[in-house]
Short mmCIF file of N, CA and C and ligand atoms in Angstrom, two decimals:
data_model
loop_
_atom_site.label_atom_id
_atom_site.label_comp_id
_atom_site.label_asym_id
_atom_site.label_seq_id
_atom_site.Cartn_x
_atom_site.Cartn_y
_atom_site.Cartn_z
N MET M 1 64.31 74.87 53.91
CA MET M 1 65.79 75.04 54.42
C MET M 1 67.08 73.57 53.42
N LEU M 2 67.81 74.37 53.06
CA LEU M 2 68.83 74.05 52.45
C LEU M 2 69.89 73.53 53.53
N ASN M 3 70.22 75.01 54.63
CA ASN M 3 71.46 74.17 55.73
C ASN M 3 70.54 73.71 57.04
N ASP M 4 69.80 72.64 57.06
CA ASP M 4 69.63 72.03 58.37
C ASP M 4 70.75 71.86 59.50
N GLY M 5 70.21 73.28 60.70
CA GLY M 5 70.18 73.20 61.68
C GLY M 5 70.52 71.67 62.35
N PRO M 6 70.85 72.27 63.90
CA PRO M 6 71.21 70.70 64.73
C PRO M 6 69.39 70.27 65.37
N MET M 7 68.29 71.87 65.04
CA MET M 7 67.28 71.70 66.10
C MET M 7 66.53 70.84 64.69
N SER M 8 67.43 70.23 63.32
CA SER M 8 66.55 69.31 63.04
C SER M 8 65.99 67.70 62.55
N ASP M 9 65.87 67.63 62.38
CA ASP M 9 65.77 65.90 62.56
C ASP M 9 65.59 65.40 61.34
N ALA M 10 66.68 64.84 61.42
CA ALA M 10 67.72 64.24 60.33
C ALA M 10 67.52 62.76 60.06
N THR M 11 67.00 62.18 61.11
CA THR M 11 67.05 60.70 60.68
C THR M 11 65.53 60.17 61.16
N ALA M 12 64.54 61.55 60.62
CA ALA M 12 62.79 60.85 60.01
C ALA M 12 62.86 60.58 58.43
N ALA M 13 62.07 59.95 58.90
CA ALA M 13 62.30 58.66 57.04
C ALA M 13 61.25 60.50 55.80
N PRO M 14 61.72 60.36 54.81
CA PRO M 14 60.95 61.09 54.34
C PRO M 14 59.23 60.50 53.59
N ALA M 15 57.89 61.59 54.43
CA ALA M 15 57.52 61.10 53.71
C ALA M 15 56.48 59.85 52.46
N LYS M 16 56.24 59.57 52.29
CA LYS M 16 56.23 58.72 51.05
C LYS M 16 54.80 59.16 50.20
N THR M 17 55.19 59.05 49.59
CA THR M 17 53.98 59.61 48.40
C THR M 17 53.44 58.53 47.75
N ARG M 18 52.00 58.83 47.15
CA ARG M 18 51.34 57.41 47.61
C ARG M 18 51.60 58.03 45.74
N VAL M 19 51.39 57.60 44.65
CA VAL M 19 51.24 58.25 42.59
C VAL M 19 50.66 56.57 42.35
N PRO M 20 49.44 57.16 41.60
CA PRO M 20 48.97 56.41 41.06
C PRO M 20 49.50 56.05 39.04
N ILE M 21 49.13 54.49 39.37
CA ILE M 21 49.38 54.09 38.71
C ILE M 21 49.12 54.73 37.20
N VAL M 22 48.31 54.43 36.84
CA VAL M 22 47.53 55.15 35.49
C VAL M 22 47.15 56.76 36.15
N PRO M 23 47.22 57.67 35.05
CA PRO M 23 46.74 59.24 35.21
C PRO M 23 45.00 59.94 35.67
N PHE M 24 44.14 58.21 35.25
CA PHE M 24 42.85 58.36 35.15
C PHE M 24 42.78 57.82 36.93
N LEU M 25 43.17 57.55 37.23
CA LEU M 25 43.09 56.69 39.05
C LEU M 25 43.13 58.15 39.99
N GLU M 26 41.98 58.25 40.80
CA GLU M 26 42.12 59.85 41.38
C GLU M 26 42.50 59.46 42.91
N LEU M 27 43.81 59.34 43.68
CA LEU M 27 43.90 59.41 44.97
C LEU M 27 43.26 60.59 45.92
N PRO M 28 42.22 60.80 46.49
CA PRO M 28 41.98 62.09 47.18
C PRO M 28 42.31 61.62 48.56
N GLU M 29 42.71 63.24 49.21
CA GLU M 29 43.48 63.05 51.07
C GLU M 29 42.46 62.41 51.90
N ARG M 30 41.45 62.79 50.77
CA ARG M 30 40.44 62.23 51.71
C ARG M 30 38.94 61.94 51.02
N GLY M 31 38.96 61.13 51.29
CA GLY M 31 37.38 60.51 50.84
C GLY M 31 37.66 59.16 49.68
N GLU M 32 37.05 58.33 48.87
CA GLU M 32 37.14 56.99 48.64
C GLU M 32 38.62 57.43 46.94
N PRO M 33 39.25 56.20 46.98
CA PRO M 33 40.03 56.31 45.12
C PRO M 33 38.73 56.04 44.39
N HIS M 34 38.78 56.60 43.53
CA HIS M 34 38.21 56.48 42.18
C HIS M 34 38.77 56.92 40.82
N LEU M 35 37.66 56.48 39.84
CA LEU M 35 38.65 56.62 38.55
C LEU M 35 38.08 57.64 37.54
N VAL M 36 38.41 58.91 37.43
CA VAL M 36 37.96 59.77 36.16
C VAL M 36 38.07 59.13 34.81
N GLY M 37 36.91 59.92 34.73
CA GLY M 37 36.23 59.84 33.26
C GLY M 37 36.65 61.45 32.42
N GLN M 38 36.51 61.16 31.39
CA GLN M 38 36.24 62.78 30.29
C GLN M 38 34.97 62.27 29.71
N ARG M 39 33.74 63.70 29.81
CA ARG M 39 32.88 63.19 29.74
C ARG M 39 32.55 64.76 29.12
N CYS M 40 32.37 63.81 27.13
CA CYS M 40 31.81 65.19 26.43
C CYS M 40 31.17 66.07 26.96
N GLU M 41 31.61 67.62 26.97
CA GLU M 41 29.93 68.46 26.91
C GLU M 41 29.35 68.64 25.77
N ALA M 42 29.61 67.74 24.49
CA ALA M 42 28.75 67.89 23.17
C ALA M 42 27.83 66.59 23.18
N CYS M 43 28.50 65.95 23.87
CA CYS M 43 27.25 64.64 23.42
C CYS M 43 27.07 63.69 24.77
N GLY M 44 28.05 63.92 25.86
CA GLY M 44 27.81 63.09 26.70
C GLY M 44 28.95 61.65 27.10
N ALA M 45 29.00 61.22 26.33
CA ALA M 45 29.97 60.44 26.02
C ALA M 45 31.38 60.43 26.87
N VAL M 46 31.25 59.24 27.47
CA VAL M 46 32.12 59.36 28.86
C VAL M 46 33.61 58.51 28.04
N TYR M 47 34.79 59.18 27.88
CA TYR M 47 36.31 58.67 28.13
C TYR M 47 37.22 57.97 29.39
N LEU M 48 37.47 57.34 29.56
CA LEU M 48 38.96 56.80 30.32
C LEU M 48 39.97 56.87 29.68
N GLY M 49 40.75 58.43 30.15
CA GLY M 49 42.26 59.20 29.69
C GLY M 49 41.85 60.54 28.59
N ALA M 50 43.05 61.22 29.08
CA ALA M 50 42.96 62.82 27.87
C ALA M 50 42.57 62.31 26.49
N ARG M 51 42.17 63.15 26.05
CA ARG M 51 41.25 62.87 24.47
C ARG M 51 41.44 64.07 23.65
N VAL M 52 41.71 63.98 22.74
CA VAL M 52 41.67 65.18 21.90
C VAL M 52 40.09 65.99 21.18
N ALA M 53 39.31 64.21 20.78
CA ALA M 53 38.09 64.75 19.91
C ALA M 53 37.48 64.01 20.21
N CYS M 54 35.91 63.90 20.80
CA CYS M 54 35.07 62.82 20.66
C CYS M 54 34.74 62.10 19.76
N GLY M 55 35.20 60.42 20.37
CA GLY M 55 34.90 59.49 19.34
C GLY M 55 33.50 59.73 18.42
N ARG M 56 32.46 59.91 18.91
CA ARG M 56 30.84 59.59 19.75
C ARG M 56 30.24 60.55 17.89
N CYS M 57 30.84 62.12 18.31
CA CYS M 57 30.33 62.87 17.93
C CYS M 57 31.90 64.18 17.37
N CYS M 58 32.47 63.93 17.53
CA CYS M 58 34.08 64.26 16.82
C CYS M 58 34.09 65.82 16.73
N ALA M 59 33.41 66.04 18.50
CA ALA M 59 33.51 67.21 19.00
C ALA M 59 35.08 68.05 19.24
N ARG M 60 35.98 68.94 19.39
CA ARG M 60 37.43 68.51 19.57
C ARG M 60 37.14 69.52 21.13
N GLY M 61 38.23 69.20 22.07
CA GLY M 61 38.44 70.12 23.24
C GLY M 61 37.50 70.44 24.03
N ARG M 62 36.38 69.48 23.72
CA ARG M 62 35.43 69.66 25.31
C ARG M 62 34.81 68.32 25.80
N PHE M 63 36.25 68.26 27.35
CA PHE M 63 36.10 67.33 27.48
C PHE M 63 36.08 67.86 29.19
N ARG M 64 34.85 67.32 30.41
CA ARG M 64 35.15 68.30 31.84
C ARG M 64 35.20 66.23 31.97
N GLU M 65 36.28 66.74 33.32
CA GLU M 65 36.47 65.81 33.82
C GLU M 65 34.92 65.04 35.22
N ILE M 66 34.68 63.87 34.98
CA ILE M 66 34.00 63.36 36.70
C ILE M 66 34.71 62.63 37.02
N PRO M 67 33.85 61.97 37.70
CA PRO M 67 34.68 61.23 38.81
C PRO M 67 33.26 59.90 38.34
N LEU M 68 34.08 58.88 38.47
CA LEU M 68 33.61 57.69 37.56
C LEU M 68 33.10 56.67 39.55
N SER M 69 32.47 56.13 39.10
CA SER M 69 31.47 54.80 39.61
C SER M 69 32.65 53.80 40.68
N ARG M 70 32.35 53.79 41.56
CA ARG M 70 33.24 52.75 41.86
C ARG M 70 32.78 51.68 41.78
N ARG M 71 31.67 51.46 41.10
CA ARG M 71 30.47 50.24 41.11
C ARG M 71 30.44 49.90 39.91
N GLY M 72 30.48 48.07 39.38
CA GLY M 72 29.69 48.75 37.45
C GLY M 72 29.84 46.81 37.49
N GLU M 73 29.94 46.63 36.45
CA GLU M 73 29.39 44.55 36.36
C GLU M 73 30.65 43.84 35.21
N LEU M 74 30.77 43.02 36.21
CA LEU M 74 32.02 42.45 34.64
C LEU M 74 30.98 41.22 33.95
N TYR M 75 32.00 42.43 32.60
CA TYR M 75 31.49 42.73 31.83
C TYR M 75 32.27 40.87 31.23
N VAL M 76 33.50 40.69 31.33
CA VAL M 76 34.43 39.71 30.79
C VAL M 76 35.09 39.48 31.51
N TRP M 77 35.43 38.07 31.13
CA TRP M 77 36.60 37.60 32.25
C TRP M 77 37.80 36.68 31.44
N SER M 78 38.76 36.57 32.14
CA SER M 78 39.88 35.38 31.83
C SER M 78 40.88 35.11 33.08
N ILE M 79 41.06 33.53 32.98
CA ILE M 79 41.82 33.58 34.15
C ILE M 79 43.28 33.07 33.11
N VAL M 80 44.25 33.85 33.67
CA VAL M 80 45.14 33.53 33.07
C VAL M 80 46.67 32.83 33.90
N HIS M 81 46.82 32.21 33.30
CA HIS M 81 47.90 31.00 33.59
C HIS M 81 48.98 31.28 33.37
N GLN M 82 49.16 31.60 33.14
CA GLN M 82 51.29 32.29 32.62
C GLN M 82 51.51 33.32 31.86
N SER M 83 52.13 33.83 32.83
CA SER M 83 52.34 35.54 32.52
C SER M 83 53.70 35.90 32.91
N MET M 84 54.48 37.12 33.50
CA MET M 84 55.65 37.69 33.00
C MET M 84 56.12 36.83 34.20
N PRO M 85 57.42 36.33 33.84
CA PRO M 85 58.47 35.54 35.37
C PRO M 85 58.71 36.73 36.82
N GLY M 86 58.22 35.47 37.65
CA GLY M 86 58.05 37.16 38.67
C GLY M 86 56.18 37.29 38.98
N VAL M 87 55.40 36.88 38.69
CA VAL M 87 53.69 37.00 38.73
C VAL M 87 53.37 35.93 38.50
N PRO M 88 53.04 36.10 39.85
CA PRO M 88 52.45 34.64 40.61
C PRO M 88 50.09 34.61 39.54
N VAL M 89 50.84 33.70 39.34
CA VAL M 89 49.57 32.56 38.16
C VAL M 89 48.83 31.53 39.47
N PRO M 90 47.17 31.28 39.04
CA PRO M 90 47.03 32.65 37.92
C PRO M 90 45.96 33.03 39.13
N TYR M 91 45.69 33.70 37.70
CA TYR M 91 45.36 35.22 38.29
C TYR M 91 43.93 35.70 37.31
N VAL M 92 43.20 36.34 37.48
CA VAL M 92 41.39 36.19 36.86
C VAL M 92 41.48 38.03 36.57
N VAL M 93 41.84 38.17 34.74
CA VAL M 93 41.73 39.39 34.47
C VAL M 93 40.03 39.38 34.31
N GLY M 94 39.84 41.52 33.96
CA GLY M 94 38.45 41.41 32.75
C GLY M 94 38.24 42.91 32.58
N VAL M 95 37.17 42.67 31.85
CA VAL M 95 36.71 43.67 32.21
C VAL M 95 35.15 44.70 32.54
N VAL M 96 35.23 45.20 33.24
CA VAL M 96 34.39 45.87 33.72
C VAL M 96 33.70 47.00 33.52
N ASP M 97 32.20 47.10 32.86
CA ASP M 97 31.39 47.93 32.51
C ASP M 97 31.35 48.72 33.73
N LEU M 98 31.59 50.33 33.93
CA LEU M 98 30.81 50.87 34.42
C LEU M 98 29.57 52.16 33.83
N PRO M 99 28.63 52.51 34.57
CA PRO M 99 27.27 52.81 34.53
C PRO M 99 27.11 54.12 33.87
N GLU M 100 28.14 54.81 33.96
CA GLU M 100 29.04 55.52 32.60
C GLU M 100 29.12 55.89 31.51
N GLY M 101 29.20 54.29 31.31
CA GLY M 101 29.58 54.12 30.29
C GLY M 101 30.65 54.20 29.53
N VAL M 102 31.60 53.43 30.62
CA VAL M 102 32.96 53.41 29.87
C VAL M 102 33.05 51.46 31.08
N SER M 103 33.68 51.10 29.64
CA SER M 103 34.57 49.79 29.96
C SER M 103 36.34 50.12 30.51
N VAL M 104 36.48 49.40 32.19
CA VAL M 104 37.65 49.54 31.94
C VAL M 104 39.00 48.01 32.41
N ARG M 105 39.39 48.02 31.95
CA ARG M 105 40.41 46.10 32.11
C ARG M 105 41.53 46.66 32.84
N CYS M 106 40.72 45.16 33.57
CA CYS M 106 41.71 45.14 35.14
C CYS M 106 41.50 43.44 36.04
N ASN M 107 42.04 43.41 37.05
CA ASN M 107 43.08 42.99 37.30
C ASN M 107 41.51 42.60 38.82
N LEU M 108 41.21 41.20 39.14
CA LEU M 108 40.57 40.89 39.49
C LEU M 108 40.51 40.31 41.41
N LEU M 109 40.41 41.11 41.98
CA LEU M 109 40.71 40.61 43.40
C LEU M 109 39.41 39.76 44.44
N ASP M 110 40.34 38.46 44.71
CA ASP M 110 39.39 38.19 46.21
C ASP M 110 38.38 37.47 45.50
N VAL M 111 38.68 36.94 44.51
CA VAL M 111 37.87 35.75 44.11
C VAL M 111 38.77 34.33 43.39
N ALA M 112 37.85 33.24 43.80
CA ALA M 112 38.94 31.98 42.77
C ALA M 112 39.50 32.43 42.06
N PRO M 113 40.39 31.87 41.30
CA PRO M 113 40.78 32.03 39.80
C PRO M 113 39.89 30.18 39.49
N GLU M 114 38.22 30.58 39.56
CA GLU M 114 38.01 29.13 38.87
C GLU M 114 36.66 29.50 37.70
N PRO M 115 36.67 29.08 36.60
CA PRO M 115 35.48 29.26 35.79
C PRO M 115 33.65 29.57 36.92
N SER M 116 33.66 28.46 37.84
CA SER M 116 32.00 29.31 38.86
C SER M 116 32.19 29.36 39.72
N ALA M 117 33.77 30.37 39.81
CA ALA M 117 33.11 31.60 40.95
C ALA M 117 33.94 32.60 40.12
N LEU M 118 32.60 32.94 38.79
CA LEU M 118 32.84 34.03 37.77
C LEU M 118 32.19 34.35 36.95
N ARG M 119 30.83 35.35 36.82
CA ARG M 119 29.88 35.26 36.27
C ARG M 119 29.65 36.43 35.08
N PHE M 120 29.42 36.43 33.94
CA PHE M 120 29.32 37.37 33.53
C PHE M 120 27.99 38.38 34.50
N GLY M 121 28.05 39.76 34.17
CA GLY M 121 27.74 40.73 34.37
C GLY M 121 27.72 40.85 36.47
N MET M 122 28.49 40.04 36.54
CA MET M 122 28.77 40.02 38.54
C MET M 122 29.11 41.51 38.57
N PRO M 123 28.40 41.85 40.09
CA PRO M 123 28.57 42.77 40.08
C PRO M 123 29.58 43.59 41.02
N VAL M 124 30.67 44.51 40.98
CA VAL M 124 32.11 44.55 41.39
C VAL M 124 32.24 45.97 41.68
N GLU M 125 33.63 46.25 42.84
CA GLU M 125 33.76 47.46 43.18
C GLU M 125 35.13 47.44 43.27
N MET M 126 35.53 48.82 42.85
CA MET M 126 36.45 48.80 42.62
C MET M 126 37.37 48.92 44.27
N THR M 127 38.61 48.14 44.14
CA THR M 127 39.80 48.81 45.03
C THR M 127 40.98 49.30 44.58
N THR M 128 41.46 49.68 45.35
CA THR M 128 43.60 49.80 45.05
C THR M 128 44.31 49.18 46.65
N GLY M 129 45.31 49.21 45.61
CA GLY M 129 46.92 48.20 46.91
C GLY M 129 48.01 49.00 46.32
N VAL M 130 48.90 49.38 46.74
CA VAL M 130 49.94 49.32 46.18
C VAL M 130 51.01 47.68 45.75
N SER M 131 50.96 48.24 43.80
CA SER M 131 51.45 47.18 43.54
C SER M 131 53.21 47.36 43.61
N GLN M 132 53.49 48.19 43.64
CA GLN M 132 55.24 47.95 42.89
C GLN M 132 55.38 49.79 44.26
N GLN M 133 56.94 49.99 44.03
CA GLN M 133 58.08 51.27 44.79
C GLN M 133 58.23 51.77 43.40
N ASP M 134 58.38 53.18 43.27
CA ASP M 134 58.89 53.47 42.02
C ASP M 134 60.27 53.54 42.88
N ARG M 135 61.58 53.99 41.57
CA ARG M 135 62.55 54.39 41.74
C ARG M 135 62.38 55.55 43.18
N ASP M 136 61.79 56.07 43.30
CA ASP M 136 62.24 57.16 44.37
C ASP M 136 61.46 55.92 45.84
N GLY M 137 61.17 55.88 45.39
CA GLY M 137 61.28 54.92 46.75
C GLY M 137 58.93 54.96 47.03
N ASN M 138 58.36 55.55 45.92
CA ASN M 138 56.97 56.69 46.21
C ASN M 138 57.01 54.68 45.50
N ASP M 139 54.68 55.02 46.68
CA ASP M 139 54.92 53.67 46.53
C ASP M 139 53.43 53.89 45.44
N VAL M 140 53.25 52.68 44.72
CA VAL M 140 52.99 52.98 42.84
C VAL M 140 51.71 51.65 43.83
N VAL M 141 49.95 52.98 43.42
CA VAL M 141 48.99 52.31 43.86
C VAL M 141 48.13 52.58 42.84
N ALA M 142 47.85 50.51 42.33
CA ALA M 142 46.87 50.33 41.02
C ALA M 142 45.71 49.72 41.49
N PHE M 143 44.38 50.29 40.46
CA PHE M 143 43.27 50.32 41.25
C PHE M 143 42.82 48.15 41.01
N TYR M 144 42.00 47.59 41.41
CA TYR M 144 41.74 46.42 40.85
C TYR M 144 40.20 46.53 41.50
N PHE M 145 39.26 45.33 40.67
CA PHE M 145 37.55 45.40 41.22
C PHE M 145 37.91 43.88 41.88
N ARG M 146 36.85 44.43 42.67
CA ARG M 146 36.21 42.96 43.70
C ARG M 146 34.82 42.36 43.10
N PRO M 147 34.58 41.37 43.86
CA PRO M 147 32.95 40.62 44.11
C PRO M 147 32.27 41.94 44.88
N ALA M 148 31.17 43.01 43.77
CA ALA M 148 30.87 43.46 45.10
C ALA M 148 30.51 43.26 46.24
N ARG M 149 30.30 43.79 47.55
CA ARG M 149 29.55 43.37 49.38
C ARG M 149 28.96 44.21 49.70
N GLY M 150 27.96 43.39 49.85
CA GLY M 150 27.02 44.54 50.57
C GLY M 150 25.63 44.69 49.31
ZN1 ZN R 201 30.49 63.37 21.91
#
């Protein structure tokens, strides 16, 4: 309704929307956020992000979306000491291998930016957080990984 009557609550703040920072991050209303892969229906290879053809078997346009595990293993990491202005350093970036056969680049949280705190192959789990607001005031949600608990 464009013409709000006197009964409308004009002071209520508009509901904030959560927007994923990448298209392959799913933020369901219920259940936990997770990454979404594209699985080739011909050979089973899994990719992050939309694809035209499978890099393994060359099949075209035969992909099915699958939810990816929230847990994986830290394949490689690096401690960043210099970044863009305004970005606090040091922080840890890494590549996480997921059991579906996908590798994902990410920032690591809840771990000291010291080599002694990091280990190749360490179990990690995905988490999310609001990284910024977009121009419309929506929360932009990013994914991160952190050392797995439990
Ligand atoms: Zn394939």
